[in-house]
């Protein structure tokens, strides 16, 4: 991979891919990690049950999902009592 920036000049710690299919990610992740080992790679748009495994196998460090914002409401309560 030929780059204009060196690892010392990289100004960010995370690179987030939005709407990129698994095949290109599978090619890019090893190249990016070889050039910038500290860089964390995220994939967005991978929250469908049928695609999560494919995205997880690309080499990204985490999958970013927004389905939590669109799911049904949950009634969660906490009760704290002295021992």
JSON list of N, CA and C in Angstrom, two decimals:
[
{"chain": "A", "resi": 1, "resn": "UNK", "atom": "N", "xyz": [0.86, -1.17, 0.00]},
{"chain": "A", "resi": 1, "resn": "UNK", "atom": "CA", "xyz": [0.00, 0.00, 0.00]},
{"chain": "A", "resi": 1, "resn": "UNK", "atom": "C", "xyz": [0.90, 1.23, 0.00]},
{"chain": "A", "resi": 2, "resn": "UNK", "atom": "N", "xyz": [0.72, 2.10, -0.96]},
{"chain": "A", "resi": 2, "resn": "UNK", "atom": "CA", "xyz": [1.49, 3.34, -1.04]},
{"chain": "A", "resi": 2, "resn": "UNK", "atom": "C", "xyz": [0.66, 4.44, -0.40]},
{"chain": "A", "resi": 3, "resn": "UNK", "atom": "N", "xyz": [1.28, 5.14, 0.54]},
{"chain": "A", "resi": 3, "resn": "UNK", "atom": "CA", "xyz": [0.55, 6.20, 1.23]},
{"chain": "A", "resi": 3, "resn": "UNK", "atom": "C", "xyz": [1.38, 7.46, 1.29]},
{"chain": "A", "resi": 4, "resn": "UNK", "atom": "N", "xyz": [0.69, 8.59, 1.40]},
{"chain": "A", "resi": 4, "resn": "UNK", "atom": "CA", "xyz": [1.36, 9.88, 1.54]},
{"chain": "A", "resi": 4, "resn": "UNK", "atom": "C", "xyz": [1.65, 10.18, 3.00]},
{"chain": "A", "resi": 5, "resn": "UNK", "atom": "N", "xyz": [0.89, 9.53, 3.90]},
{"chain": "A", "resi": 5, "resn": "UNK", "atom": "CA", "xyz": [1.05, 9.81, 5.33]},
{"chain": "A", "resi": 5, "resn": "UNK", "atom": "C", "xyz": [1.82, 8.68, 5.99]},
{"chain": "A", "resi": 6, "resn": "UNK", "atom": "N", "xyz": [2.64, 9.03, 6.93]},
{"chain": "A", "resi": 6, "resn": "UNK", "atom": "CA", "xyz": [3.32, 8.01, 7.72]},
{"chain": "A", "resi": 6, "resn": "UNK", "atom": "C", "xyz": [2.53, 7.78, 9.00]},
{"chain": "A", "resi": 7, "resn": "UNK", "atom": "N", "xyz": [2.85, 6.73, 9.71]},
{"chain": "A", "resi": 7, "resn": "UNK", "atom": "CA", "xyz": [2.15, 6.42, 10.96]},
{"chain": "A", "resi": 7, "resn": "UNK", "atom": "C", "xyz": [2.26, 7.56, 11.95]},
{"chain": "A", "resi": 8, "resn": "UNK", "atom": "N", "xyz": [3.38, 8.26, 11.94]},
{"chain": "A", "resi": 8, "resn": "UNK", "atom": "CA", "xyz": [3.57, 9.37, 12.88]},
{"chain": "A", "resi": 8, "resn": "UNK", "atom": "C", "xyz": [2.65, 10.54, 12.54]},
{"chain": "A", "resi": 9, "resn": "UNK", "atom": "N", "xyz": [2.26, 10.68, 11.29]},
{"chain": "A", "resi": 9, "resn": "UNK", "atom": "CA", "xyz": [1.44, 11.80, 10.86]},
{"chain": "A", "resi": 9, "resn": "UNK", "atom": "C", "xyz": [-0.04, 11.49, 10.82]},
{"chain": "A", "resi": 10, "resn": "UNK", "atom": "N", "xyz": [-0.42, 10.29, 11.13]},
{"chain": "A", "resi": 10, "resn": "UNK", "atom": "CA", "xyz": [-1.84, 9.93, 11.11]},
{"chain": "A", "resi": 10, "resn": "UNK", "atom": "C", "xyz": [-2.54, 10.66, 12.25]},
{"chain": "A", "resi": 11, "resn": "UNK", "atom": "N", "xyz": [-3.56, 11.43, 11.94]},
{"chain": "A", "resi": 11, "resn": "UNK", "atom": "CA", "xyz": [-4.18, 12.31, 12.92]},
{"chain": "A", "resi": 11, "resn": "UNK", "atom": "C", "xyz": [-5.44, 11.73, 13.53]},
{"chain": "A", "resi": 12, "resn": "UNK", "atom": "N", "xyz": [-5.73, 10.47, 13.31]},
{"chain": "A", "resi": 12, "resn": "UNK", "atom": "CA", "xyz": [-6.93, 9.88, 13.88]},
{"chain": "A", "resi": 12, "resn": "UNK", "atom": "C", "xyz": [-6.65, 8.45, 14.31]},
{"chain": "A", "resi": 13, "resn": "UNK", "atom": "N", "xyz": [-7.49, 7.94, 15.21]},
{"chain": "A", "resi": 13, "resn": "UNK", "atom": "CA", "xyz": [-7.30, 6.60, 15.76]},
{"chain": "A", "resi": 13, "resn": "UNK", "atom": "C", "xyz": [-8.32, 5.59, 15.24]},
{"chain": "A", "resi": 14, "resn": "UNK", "atom": "N", "xyz": [-9.40, 6.10, 14.64]},
{"chain": "A", "resi": 14, "resn": "UNK", "atom": "CA", "xyz": [-10.49, 5.23, 14.19]},
{"chain": "A", "resi": 14, "resn": "UNK", "atom": "C", "xyz": [-10.87, 5.60, 12.77]},
{"chain": "A", "resi": 15, "resn": "UNK", "atom": "N", "xyz": [-11.11, 4.58, 11.96]},
{"chain": "A", "resi": 15, "resn": "UNK", "atom": "CA", "xyz": [-11.63, 4.79, 10.61]},
{"chain": "A", "resi": 15, "resn": "UNK", "atom": "C", "xyz": [-12.93, 4.02, 10.51]},
{"chain": "A", "resi": 16, "resn": "UNK", "atom": "N", "xyz": [-14.00, 4.73, 10.18]},
{"chain": "A", "resi": 16, "resn": "UNK", "atom": "CA", "xyz": [-15.33, 4.13, 10.12]},
{"chain": "A", "resi": 16, "resn": "UNK", "atom": "C", "xyz": [-15.78, 4.01, 8.67]},
{"chain": "A", "resi": 17, "resn": "UNK", "atom": "N", "xyz": [-16.08, 2.79, 8.25]},
{"chain": "A", "resi": 17, "resn": "UNK", "atom": "CA", "xyz": [-16.58, 2.53, 6.90]},
{"chain": "A", "resi": 17, "resn": "UNK", "atom": "C", "xyz": [-18.10, 2.49, 6.94]},
{"chain": "A", "resi": 18, "resn": "UNK", "atom": "N", "xyz": [-18.73, 3.29, 6.10]},
{"chain": "A", "resi": 18, "resn": "UNK", "atom": "CA", "xyz": [-20.19, 3.35, 6.05]},
{"chain": "A", "resi": 18, "resn": "UNK", "atom": "C", "xyz": [-20.67, 2.79, 4.72]},
{"chain": "A", "resi": 19, "resn": "UNK", "atom": "N", "xyz": [-21.53, 1.79, 4.78]},
{"chain": "A", "resi": 19, "resn": "UNK", "atom": "CA", "xyz": [-22.13, 1.18, 3.59]},
{"chain": "A", "resi": 19, "resn": "UNK", "atom": "C", "xyz": [-21.11, 0.62, 2.62]},
{"chain": "A", "resi": 20, "resn": "UNK", "atom": "N", "xyz": [-20.08, -0.02, 3.15]},
{"chain": "A", "resi": 20, "resn": "UNK", "atom": "CA", "xyz": [-19.09, -0.71, 2.33]},
{"chain": "A", "resi": 20, "resn": "UNK", "atom": "C", "xyz": [-19.36, -2.21, 2.47]},
{"chain": "A", "resi": 21, "resn": "UNK", "atom": "N", "xyz": [-19.42, -2.90, 1.37]},
{"chain": "A", "resi": 21, "resn": "UNK", "atom": "CA", "xyz": [-19.69, -4.34, 1.38]},
{"chain": "A", "resi": 21, "resn": "UNK", "atom": "C", "xyz": [-18.51, -5.11, 1.99]},
{"chain": "A", "resi": 22, "resn": "UNK", "atom": "N", "xyz": [-18.76, -6.32, 2.48]},
{"chain": "A", "resi": 22, "resn": "UNK", "atom": "CA", "xyz": [-17.70, -7.10, 3.13]},
{"chain": "A", "resi": 22, "resn": "UNK", "atom": "C", "xyz": [-16.49, -7.41, 2.25]},
{"chain": "A", "resi": 23, "resn": "UNK", "atom": "N", "xyz": [-16.68, -7.68, 0.96]},
{"chain": "A", "resi": 23, "resn": "UNK", "atom": "CA", "xyz": [-15.53, -8.06, 0.12]},
{"chain": "A", "resi": 23, "resn": "UNK", "atom": "C", "xyz": [-14.44, -6.99, 0.05]},
{"chain": "A", "resi": 24, "resn": "UNK", "atom": "N", "xyz": [-14.78, -5.72, -0.22]},
{"chain": "A", "resi": 24, "resn": "UNK", "atom": "CA", "xyz": [-13.71, -4.71, -0.20]},
{"chain": "A", "resi": 24, "resn": "UNK", "atom": "C", "xyz": [-13.09, -4.55, 1.18]},
{"chain": "A", "resi": 25, "resn": "UNK", "atom": "N", "xyz": [-13.91, -4.62, 2.23]},
{"chain": "A", "resi": 25, "resn": "UNK", "atom": "CA", "xyz": [-13.37, -4.51, 3.59]},
{"chain": "A", "resi": 25, "resn": "UNK", "atom": "C", "xyz": [-12.36, -5.61, 3.87]},
{"chain": "A", "resi": 26, "resn": "UNK", "atom": "N", "xyz": [-12.66, -6.80, 3.41]},
{"chain": "A", "resi": 26, "resn": "UNK", "atom": "CA", "xyz": [-11.77, -7.95, 3.63]},
{"chain": "A", "resi": 26, "resn": "UNK", "atom": "C", "xyz": [-10.41, -7.70, 2.98]},
{"chain": "A", "resi": 27, "resn": "UNK", "atom": "N", "xyz": [-10.39, -6.96, 1.89]},
{"chain": "A", "resi": 27, "resn": "UNK", "atom": "CA", "xyz": [-9.13, -6.62, 1.22]},
{"chain": "A", "resi": 27, "resn": "UNK", "atom": "C", "xyz": [-8.42, -5.45, 1.90]},
{"chain": "A", "resi": 28, "resn": "UNK", "atom": "N", "xyz": [-9.20, -4.44, 2.31]},
{"chain": "A", "resi": 28, "resn": "UNK", "atom": "CA", "xyz": [-8.60, -3.22, 2.84]},
{"chain": "A", "resi": 28, "resn": "UNK", "atom": "C", "xyz": [-8.09, -3.37, 4.26]},
{"chain": "A", "resi": 29, "resn": "UNK", "atom": "N", "xyz": [-8.79, -4.12, 5.10]},
{"chain": "A", "resi": 29, "resn": "UNK", "atom": "CA", "xyz": [-8.43, -4.19, 6.53]},
{"chain": "A", "resi": 29, "resn": "UNK", "atom": "C", "xyz": [-6.99, -4.64, 6.77]},
{"chain": "A", "resi": 30, "resn": "UNK", "atom": "N", "xyz": [-6.53, -5.73, 6.16]},
{"chain": "A", "resi": 30, "resn": "UNK", "atom": "CA", "xyz": [-5.14, -6.13, 6.40]},
{"chain": "A", "resi": 30, "resn": "UNK", "atom": "C", "xyz": [-4.12, -5.09, 5.91]},
{"chain": "A", "resi": 31, "resn": "UNK", "atom": "N", "xyz": [-4.43, -4.42, 4.81]},
{"chain": "A", "resi": 31, "resn": "UNK", "atom": "CA", "xyz": [-3.52, -3.39, 4.29]},
{"chain": "A", "resi": 31, "resn": "UNK", "atom": "C", "xyz": [-3.43, -2.21, 5.24]},
{"chain": "A", "resi": 32, "resn": "UNK", "atom": "N", "xyz": [-4.58, -1.76, 5.72]},
{"chain": "A", "resi": 32, "resn": "UNK", "atom": "CA", "xyz": [-4.60, -0.63, 6.65]},
{"chain": "A", "resi": 32, "resn": "UNK", "atom": "C", "xyz": [-3.93, -0.99, 7.97]},
{"chain": "A", "resi": 33, "resn": "UNK", "atom": "N", "xyz": [-4.17, -2.19, 8.46]},
{"chain": "A", "resi": 33, "resn": "UNK", "atom": "CA", "xyz": [-3.56, -2.60, 9.73]},
{"chain": "A", "resi": 33, "resn": "UNK", "atom": "C", "xyz": [-2.04, -2.76, 9.60]},
{"chain": "A", "resi": 34, "resn": "UNK", "atom": "N", "xyz": [-1.58, -3.19, 8.44]},
{"chain": "A", "resi": 34, "resn": "UNK", "atom": "CA", "xyz": [-0.13, -3.31, 8.23]},
{"chain": "A", "resi": 34, "resn": "UNK", "atom": "C", "xyz": [0.53, -1.94, 8.23]},
{"chain": "A", "resi": 35, "resn": "UNK", "atom": "N", "xyz": [-0.15, -0.96, 7.63]},
{"chain": "A", "resi": 35, "resn": "UNK", "atom": "CA", "xyz": [0.41, 0.39, 7.54]},
{"chain": "A", "resi": 35, "resn": "UNK", "atom": "C", "xyz": [0.28, 1.15, 8.86]},
{"chain": "A", "resi": 36, "resn": "UNK", "atom": "N", "xyz": [-0.86, 1.00, 9.54]},
{"chain": "A", "resi": 36, "resn": "UNK", "atom": "CA", "xyz": [-1.15, 1.72, 10.78]},
{"chain": "A", "resi": 36, "resn": "UNK", "atom": "C", "xyz": [-1.69, 0.75, 11.82]},
{"chain": "A", "resi": 37, "resn": "UNK", "atom": "N", "xyz": [-0.83, 0.03, 12.53]},
{"chain": "A", "resi": 37, "resn": "UNK", "atom": "CA", "xyz": [-1.28, -1.01, 13.47]},
{"chain": "A", "resi": 37, "resn": "UNK", "atom": "C", "xyz": [-2.17, -0.49, 14.60]},
{"chain": "A", "resi": 38, "resn": "UNK", "atom": "N", "xyz": [-2.03, 0.77, 14.98]},
{"chain": "A", "resi": 38, "resn": "UNK", "atom": "CA", "xyz": [-2.84, 1.31, 16.08]},
{"chain": "A", "resi": 38, "resn": "UNK", "atom": "C", "xyz": [-4.25, 1.69, 15.63]},
{"chain": "A", "resi": 39, "resn": "UNK", "atom": "N", "xyz": [-4.49, 1.78, 14.33]},
{"chain": "A", "resi": 39, "resn": "UNK", "atom": "CA", "xyz": [-5.76, 2.23, 13.78]},
{"chain": "A", "resi": 39, "resn": "UNK", "atom": "C", "xyz": [-6.86, 1.20, 14.04]},
{"chain": "A", "resi": 40, "resn": "UNK", "atom": "N", "xyz": [-7.97, 1.65, 14.58]},
{"chain": "A", "resi": 40, "resn": "UNK", "atom": "CA", "xyz": [-9.14, 0.79, 14.80]},
{"chain": "A", "resi": 40, "resn": "UNK", "atom": "C", "xyz": [-10.11, 0.99, 13.65]},
{"chain": "A", "resi": 41, "resn": "UNK", "atom": "N", "xyz": [-10.63, -0.11, 13.13]},
{"chain": "A", "resi": 41, "resn": "UNK", "atom": "CA", "xyz": [-11.51, -0.08, 11.97]},
{"chain": "A", "resi": 41, "resn": "UNK", "atom": "C", "xyz": [-12.93, -0.47, 12.37]},
{"chain": "A", "resi": 42, "resn": "UNK", "atom": "N", "xyz": [-13.91, 0.34, 11.95]},
{"chain": "A", "resi": 42, "resn": "UNK", "atom": "CA", "xyz": [-15.31, 0.11, 12.28]},
{"chain": "A", "resi": 42, "resn": "UNK", "atom": "C", "xyz": [-16.11, -0.03, 10.99]},
{"chain": "A", "resi": 43, "resn": "UNK", "atom": "N", "xyz": [-17.14, -0.88, 11.02]},
{"chain": "A", "resi": 43, "resn": "UNK", "atom": "CA", "xyz": [-18.05, -1.03, 9.88]},
{"chain": "A", "resi": 43, "resn": "UNK", "atom": "C", "xyz": [-19.45, -0.63, 10.32]},
{"chain": "A", "resi": 44, "resn": "UNK", "atom": "N", "xyz": [-20.10, 0.21, 9.52]},
{"chain": "A", "resi": 44, "resn": "UNK", "atom": "CA", "xyz": [-21.46, 0.68, 9.80]},
{"chain": "A", "resi": 44, "resn": "UNK", "atom": "C", "xyz": [-22.41, 0.06, 8.78]},
{"chain": "A", "resi": 45, "resn": "UNK", "atom": "N", "xyz": [-23.62, -0.19, 9.21]},
{"chain": "A", "resi": 45, "resn": "UNK", "atom": "CA", "xyz": [-24.61, -0.71, 8.28]},
{"chain": "A", "resi": 45, "resn": "UNK", "atom": "C", "xyz": [-24.60, -2.21, 8.18]},
{"chain": "A", "resi": 46, "resn": "UNK", "atom": "N", "xyz": [-24.08, -2.85, 9.21]},
{"chain": "A", "resi": 46, "resn": "UNK", "atom": "CA", "xyz": [-23.91, -4.31, 9.18]},
{"chain": "A", "resi": 46, "resn": "UNK", "atom": "C", "xyz": [-24.81, -5.00, 10.19]},
{"chain": "A", "resi": 47, "resn": "UNK", "atom": "N", "xyz": [-25.92, -4.38, 10.52]},
{"chain": "A", "resi": 47, "resn": "UNK", "atom": "CA", "xyz": [-26.71, -4.88, 11.64]},
{"chain": "A", "resi": 47, "resn": "UNK", "atom": "C", "xyz": [-27.75, -5.94, 11.25]},
{"chain": "A", "resi": 48, "resn": "UNK", "atom": "N", "xyz": [-27.88, -6.25, 9.97]},
{"chain": "A", "resi": 48, "resn": "UNK", "atom": "CA", "xyz": [-28.82, -7.30, 9.60]},
{"chain": "A", "resi": 48, "resn": "UNK", "atom": "C", "xyz": [-28.29, -8.65, 10.05]},
{"chain": "A", "resi": 49, "resn": "UNK", "atom": "N", "xyz": [-29.17, -9.49, 10.54]},
{"chain": "A", "resi": 49, "resn": "UNK", "atom": "CA", "xyz": [-28.74, -10.79, 11.05]},
{"chain": "A", "resi": 49, "resn": "UNK", "atom": "C", "xyz": [-28.01, -11.61, 9.99]},
{"chain": "A", "resi": 50, "resn": "UNK", "atom": "N", "xyz": [-28.42, -11.48, 8.75]},
{"chain": "A", "resi": 50, "resn": "UNK", "atom": "CA", "xyz": [-27.80, -12.29, 7.71]},
{"chain": "A", "resi": 50, "resn": "UNK", "atom": "C", "xyz": [-26.44, -11.75, 7.25]},
{"chain": "A", "resi": 51, "resn": "UNK", "atom": "N", "xyz": [-26.02, -10.58, 7.72]},
{"chain": "A", "resi": 51, "resn": "UNK", "atom": "CA", "xyz": [-24.75, -10.02, 7.26]},
{"chain": "A", "resi": 51, "resn": "UNK", "atom": "C", "xyz": [-23.72, -9.80, 8.37]},
{"chain": "A", "resi": 52, "resn": "UNK", "atom": "N", "xyz": [-24.12, -9.96, 9.61]},
{"chain": "A", "resi": 52, "resn": "UNK", "atom": "CA", "xyz": [-23.20, -9.67, 10.72]},
{"chain": "A", "resi": 52, "resn": "UNK", "atom": "C", "xyz": [-21.97, -10.56, 10.67]},
{"chain": "A", "resi": 53, "resn": "UNK", "atom": "N", "xyz": [-22.12, -11.82, 10.43]},
{"chain": "A", "resi": 53, "resn": "UNK", "atom": "CA", "xyz": [-20.97, -12.74, 10.39]},
{"chain": "A", "resi": 53, "resn": "UNK", "atom": "C", "xyz": [-20.01, -12.37, 9.27]},
{"chain": "A", "resi": 54, "resn": "UNK", "atom": "N", "xyz": [-20.54, -11.99, 8.11]},
{"chain": "A", "resi": 54, "resn": "UNK", "atom": "CA", "xyz": [-19.68, -11.61, 6.99]},
{"chain": "A", "resi": 54, "resn": "UNK", "atom": "C", "xyz": [-18.86, -10.37, 7.32]},
{"chain": "A", "resi": 55, "resn": "UNK", "atom": "N", "xyz": [-19.49, -9.38, 7.96]},
{"chain": "A", "resi": 55, "resn": "UNK", "atom": "CA", "xyz": [-18.76, -8.17, 8.34]},
{"chain": "A", "resi": 55, "resn": "UNK", "atom": "C", "xyz": [-17.75, -8.45, 9.45]},
{"chain": "A", "resi": 56, "resn": "UNK", "atom": "N", "xyz": [-18.11, -9.29, 10.39]},
{"chain": "A", "resi": 56, "resn": "UNK", "atom": "CA", "xyz": [-17.20, -9.61, 11.49]},
{"chain": "A", "resi": 56, "resn": "UNK", "atom": "C", "xyz": [-15.95, -10.32, 10.98]},
{"chain": "A", "resi": 57, "resn": "UNK", "atom": "N", "xyz": [-16.07, -11.05, 9.88]},
{"chain": "A", "resi": 57, "resn": "UNK", "atom": "CA", "xyz": [-14.94, -11.80, 9.33]},
{"chain": "A", "resi": 57, "resn": "UNK", "atom": "C", "xyz": [-14.02, -10.95, 8.45]},
{"chain": "A", "resi": 58, "resn": "UNK", "atom": "N", "xyz": [-14.31, -9.67, 8.29]},
{"chain": "A", "resi": 58, "resn": "UNK", "atom": "CA", "xyz": [-13.51, -8.83, 7.40]},
{"chain": "A", "resi": 58, "resn": "UNK", "atom": "C", "xyz": [-12.22, -8.34, 8.03]},
{"chain": "A", "resi": 59, "resn": "UNK", "atom": "N", "xyz": [-12.16, -8.32, 9.36]},
{"chain": "A", "resi": 59, "resn": "UNK", "atom": "CA", "xyz": [-10.99, -7.79, 10.04]},
{"chain": "A", "resi": 59, "resn": "UNK", "atom": "C", "xyz": [-11.26, -6.47, 10.75]},
{"chain": "A", "resi": 60, "resn": "UNK", "atom": "N", "xyz": [-12.50, -5.96, 10.66]},
{"chain": "A", "resi": 60, "resn": "UNK", "atom": "CA", "xyz": [-12.81, -4.74, 11.41]},
{"chain": "A", "resi": 60, "resn": "UNK", "atom": "C", "xyz": [-12.79, -5.06, 12.90]},
{"chain": "A", "resi": 61, "resn": "UNK", "atom": "N", "xyz": [-12.57, -4.04, 13.71]},
{"chain": "A", "resi": 61, "resn": "UNK", "atom": "CA", "xyz": [-12.51, -4.22, 15.16]},
{"chain": "A", "resi": 61, "resn": "UNK", "atom": "C", "xyz": [-13.89, -4.20, 15.81]},
{"chain": "A", "resi": 62, "resn": "UNK", "atom": "N", "xyz": [-14.85, -3.51, 15.17]},
{"chain": "A", "resi": 62, "resn": "UNK", "atom": "CA", "xyz": [-16.19, -3.41, 15.76]},
{"chain": "A", "resi": 62, "resn": "UNK", "atom": "C", "xyz": [-17.21, -3.13, 14.68]},
{"chain": "A", "resi": 63, "resn": "UNK", "atom": "N", "xyz": [-18.44, -3.52, 14.96]},
{"chain": "A", "resi": 63, "resn": "UNK", "atom": "CA", "xyz": [-19.57, -3.23, 14.08]},
{"chain": "A", "resi": 63, "resn": "UNK", "atom": "C", "xyz": [-20.42, -2.16, 14.76]},
{"chain": "A", "resi": 64, "resn": "UNK", "atom": "N", "xyz": [-20.78, -1.13, 14.03]},
{"chain": "A", "resi": 64, "resn": "UNK", "atom": "CA", "xyz": [-21.59, -0.03, 14.55]},
{"chain": "A", "resi": 64, "resn": "UNK", "atom": "C", "xyz": [-23.02, -0.23, 14.06]},
{"chain": "A", "resi": 65, "resn": "UNK", "atom": "N", "xyz": [-23.95, -0.25, 15.00]},
{"chain": "A", "resi": 65, "resn": "UNK", "atom": "CA", "xyz": [-25.35, -0.45, 14.63]},
{"chain": "A", "resi": 65, "resn": "UNK", "atom": "C", "xyz": [-26.21, 0.68, 15.20]},
{"chain": "A", "resi": 66, "resn": "UNK", "atom": "N", "xyz": [-27.30, 0.95, 14.52]},
{"chain": "A", "resi": 66, "resn": "UNK", "atom": "CA", "xyz": [-28.24, 1.96, 15.01]},
{"chain": "A", "resi": 66, "resn": "UNK", "atom": "C", "xyz": [-29.59, 1.34, 15.33]},
{"chain": "A", "resi": 67, "resn": "UNK", "atom": "N", "xyz": [-29.71, 0.03, 15.21]},
{"chain": "A", "resi": 67, "resn": "UNK", "atom": "CA", "xyz": [-31.00, -0.62, 15.43]},
{"chain": "A", "resi": 67, "resn": "UNK", "atom": "C", "xyz": [-31.51, -0.41, 16.86]},
{"chain": "A", "resi": 68, "resn": "UNK", "atom": "N", "xyz": [-30.62, -0.12, 17.79]},
{"chain": "A", "resi": 68, "resn": "UNK", "atom": "CA", "xyz": [-31.06, 0.15, 19.16]},
{"chain": "A", "resi": 68, "resn": "UNK", "atom": "C", "xyz": [-31.98, 1.36, 19.22]},
{"chain": "A", "resi": 69, "resn": "UNK", "atom": "N", "xyz": [-31.77, 2.30, 18.31]},
{"chain": "A", "resi": 69, "resn": "UNK", "atom": "CA", "xyz": [-32.59, 3.51, 18.30]},
{"chain": "A", "resi": 69, "resn": "UNK", "atom": "C", "xyz": [-33.97, 3.29, 17.70]},
{"chain": "A", "resi": 70, "resn": "UNK", "atom": "N", "xyz": [-34.12, 2.20, 16.95]},
{"chain": "A", "resi": 70, "resn": "UNK", "atom": "CA", "xyz": [-35.37, 1.96, 16.24]},
{"chain": "A", "resi": 70, "resn": "UNK", "atom": "C", "xyz": [-36.15, 0.78, 16.79]},
{"chain": "A", "resi": 71, "resn": "UNK", "atom": "N", "xyz": [-35.64, 0.13, 17.82]},
{"chain": "A", "resi": 71, "resn": "UNK", "atom": "CA", "xyz": [-36.32, -1.03, 18.42]},
{"chain": "A", "resi": 71, "resn": "UNK", "atom": "C", "xyz": [-37.46, -0.59, 19.31]},
{"chain": "A", "resi": 72, "resn": "UNK", "atom": "N", "xyz": [-38.22, -1.57, 19.77]},
{"chain": "A", "resi": 72, "resn": "UNK", "atom": "CA", "xyz": [-39.33, -1.24, 20.67]},
{"chain": "A", "resi": 72, "resn": "UNK", "atom": "C", "xyz": [-38.80, -0.72, 22.02]},
{"chain": "A", "resi": 73, "resn": "UNK", "atom": "N", "xyz": [-39.62, 0.05, 22.69]},
{"chain": "A", "resi": 73, "resn": "UNK", "atom": "CA", "xyz": [-39.24, 0.59, 24.00]},
{"chain": "A", "resi": 73, "resn": "UNK", "atom": "C", "xyz": [-39.17, -0.53, 25.03]},
{"chain": "A", "resi": 74, "resn": "UNK", "atom": "N", "xyz": [-38.34, -0.33, 26.01]},
{"chain": "A", "resi": 74, "resn": "UNK", "atom": "CA", "xyz": [-38.22, -1.30, 27.10]},
{"chain": "A", "resi": 74, "resn": "UNK", "atom": "C", "xyz": [-38.40, -0.55, 28.41]},
{"chain": "A", "resi": 75, "resn": "UNK", "atom": "N", "xyz": [-39.11, -1.14, 29.33]},
{"chain": "A", "resi": 75, "resn": "UNK", "atom": "CA", "xyz": [-39.31, -0.56, 30.65]},
{"chain": "A", "resi": 75, "resn": "UNK", "atom": "C", "xyz": [-38.31, -1.22, 31.59]},
{"chain": "A", "resi": 76, "resn": "UNK", "atom": "N", "xyz": [-37.26, -0.50, 31.91]},
{"chain": "A", "resi": 76, "resn": "UNK", "atom": "CA", "xyz": [-36.19, -1.05, 32.74]},
{"chain": "A", "resi": 76, "resn": "UNK", "atom": "C", "xyz": [-36.17, -0.30, 34.05]},
{"chain": "A", "resi": 77, "resn": "UNK", "atom": "N", "xyz": [-36.11, -1.02, 35.14]},
{"chain": "A", "resi": 77, "resn": "UNK", "atom": "CA", "xyz": [-36.08, -0.39, 36.44]},
{"chain": "A", "resi": 77, "resn": "UNK", "atom": "C", "xyz": [-34.93, -0.94, 37.29]},
{"chain": "A", "resi": 78, "resn": "UNK", "atom": "N", "xyz": [-34.49, -0.15, 38.24]},
{"chain": "A", "resi": 78, "resn": "UNK", "atom": "CA", "xyz": [-33.43, -0.56, 39.14]},
{"chain": "A", "resi": 78, "resn": "UNK", "atom": "C", "xyz": [-33.89, -0.27, 40.56]},
{"chain": "A", "resi": 79, "resn": "UNK", "atom": "N", "xyz": [-33.66, -1.23, 41.43]},
{"chain": "A", "resi": 79, "resn": "UNK", "atom": "CA", "xyz": [-33.99, -1.03, 42.83]},
{"chain": "A", "resi": 79, "resn": "UNK", "atom": "C", "xyz": [-32.73, -1.29, 43.66]},
{"chain": "A", "resi": 80, "resn": "UNK", "atom": "N", "xyz": [-32.33, -0.29, 44.43]},
{"chain": "A", "resi": 80, "resn": "UNK", "atom": "CA", "xyz": [-31.14, -0.41, 45.26]},
{"chain": "A", "resi": 80, "resn": "UNK", "atom": "C", "xyz": [-31.58, -0.48, 46.71]},
{"chain": "A", "resi": 81, "resn": "UNK", "atom": "N", "xyz": [-31.12, -1.53, 47.38]},
{"chain": "A", "resi": 81, "resn": "UNK", "atom": "CA", "xyz": [-31.48, -1.71, 48.79]},
{"chain": "A", "resi": 81, "resn": "UNK", "atom": "C", "xyz": [-30.21, -1.87, 49.61]},
{"chain": "A", "resi": 82, "resn": "UNK", "atom": "N", "xyz": [-30.22, -1.39, 50.84]},
{"chain": "A", "resi": 82, "resn": "UNK", "atom": "CA", "xyz": [-29.05, -1.62, 51.71]},
{"chain": "A", "resi": 82, "resn": "UNK", "atom": "C", "xyz": [-28.95, -3.09, 52.05]},
{"chain": "A", "resi": 83, "resn": "UNK", "atom": "N", "xyz": [-27.76, -3.53, 52.34]},
{"chain": "A", "resi": 83, "resn": "UNK", "atom": "CA", "xyz": [-27.53, -4.94, 52.70]},
{"chain": "A", "resi": 83, "resn": "UNK", "atom": "C", "xyz": [-28.00, -5.25, 54.08]}
]
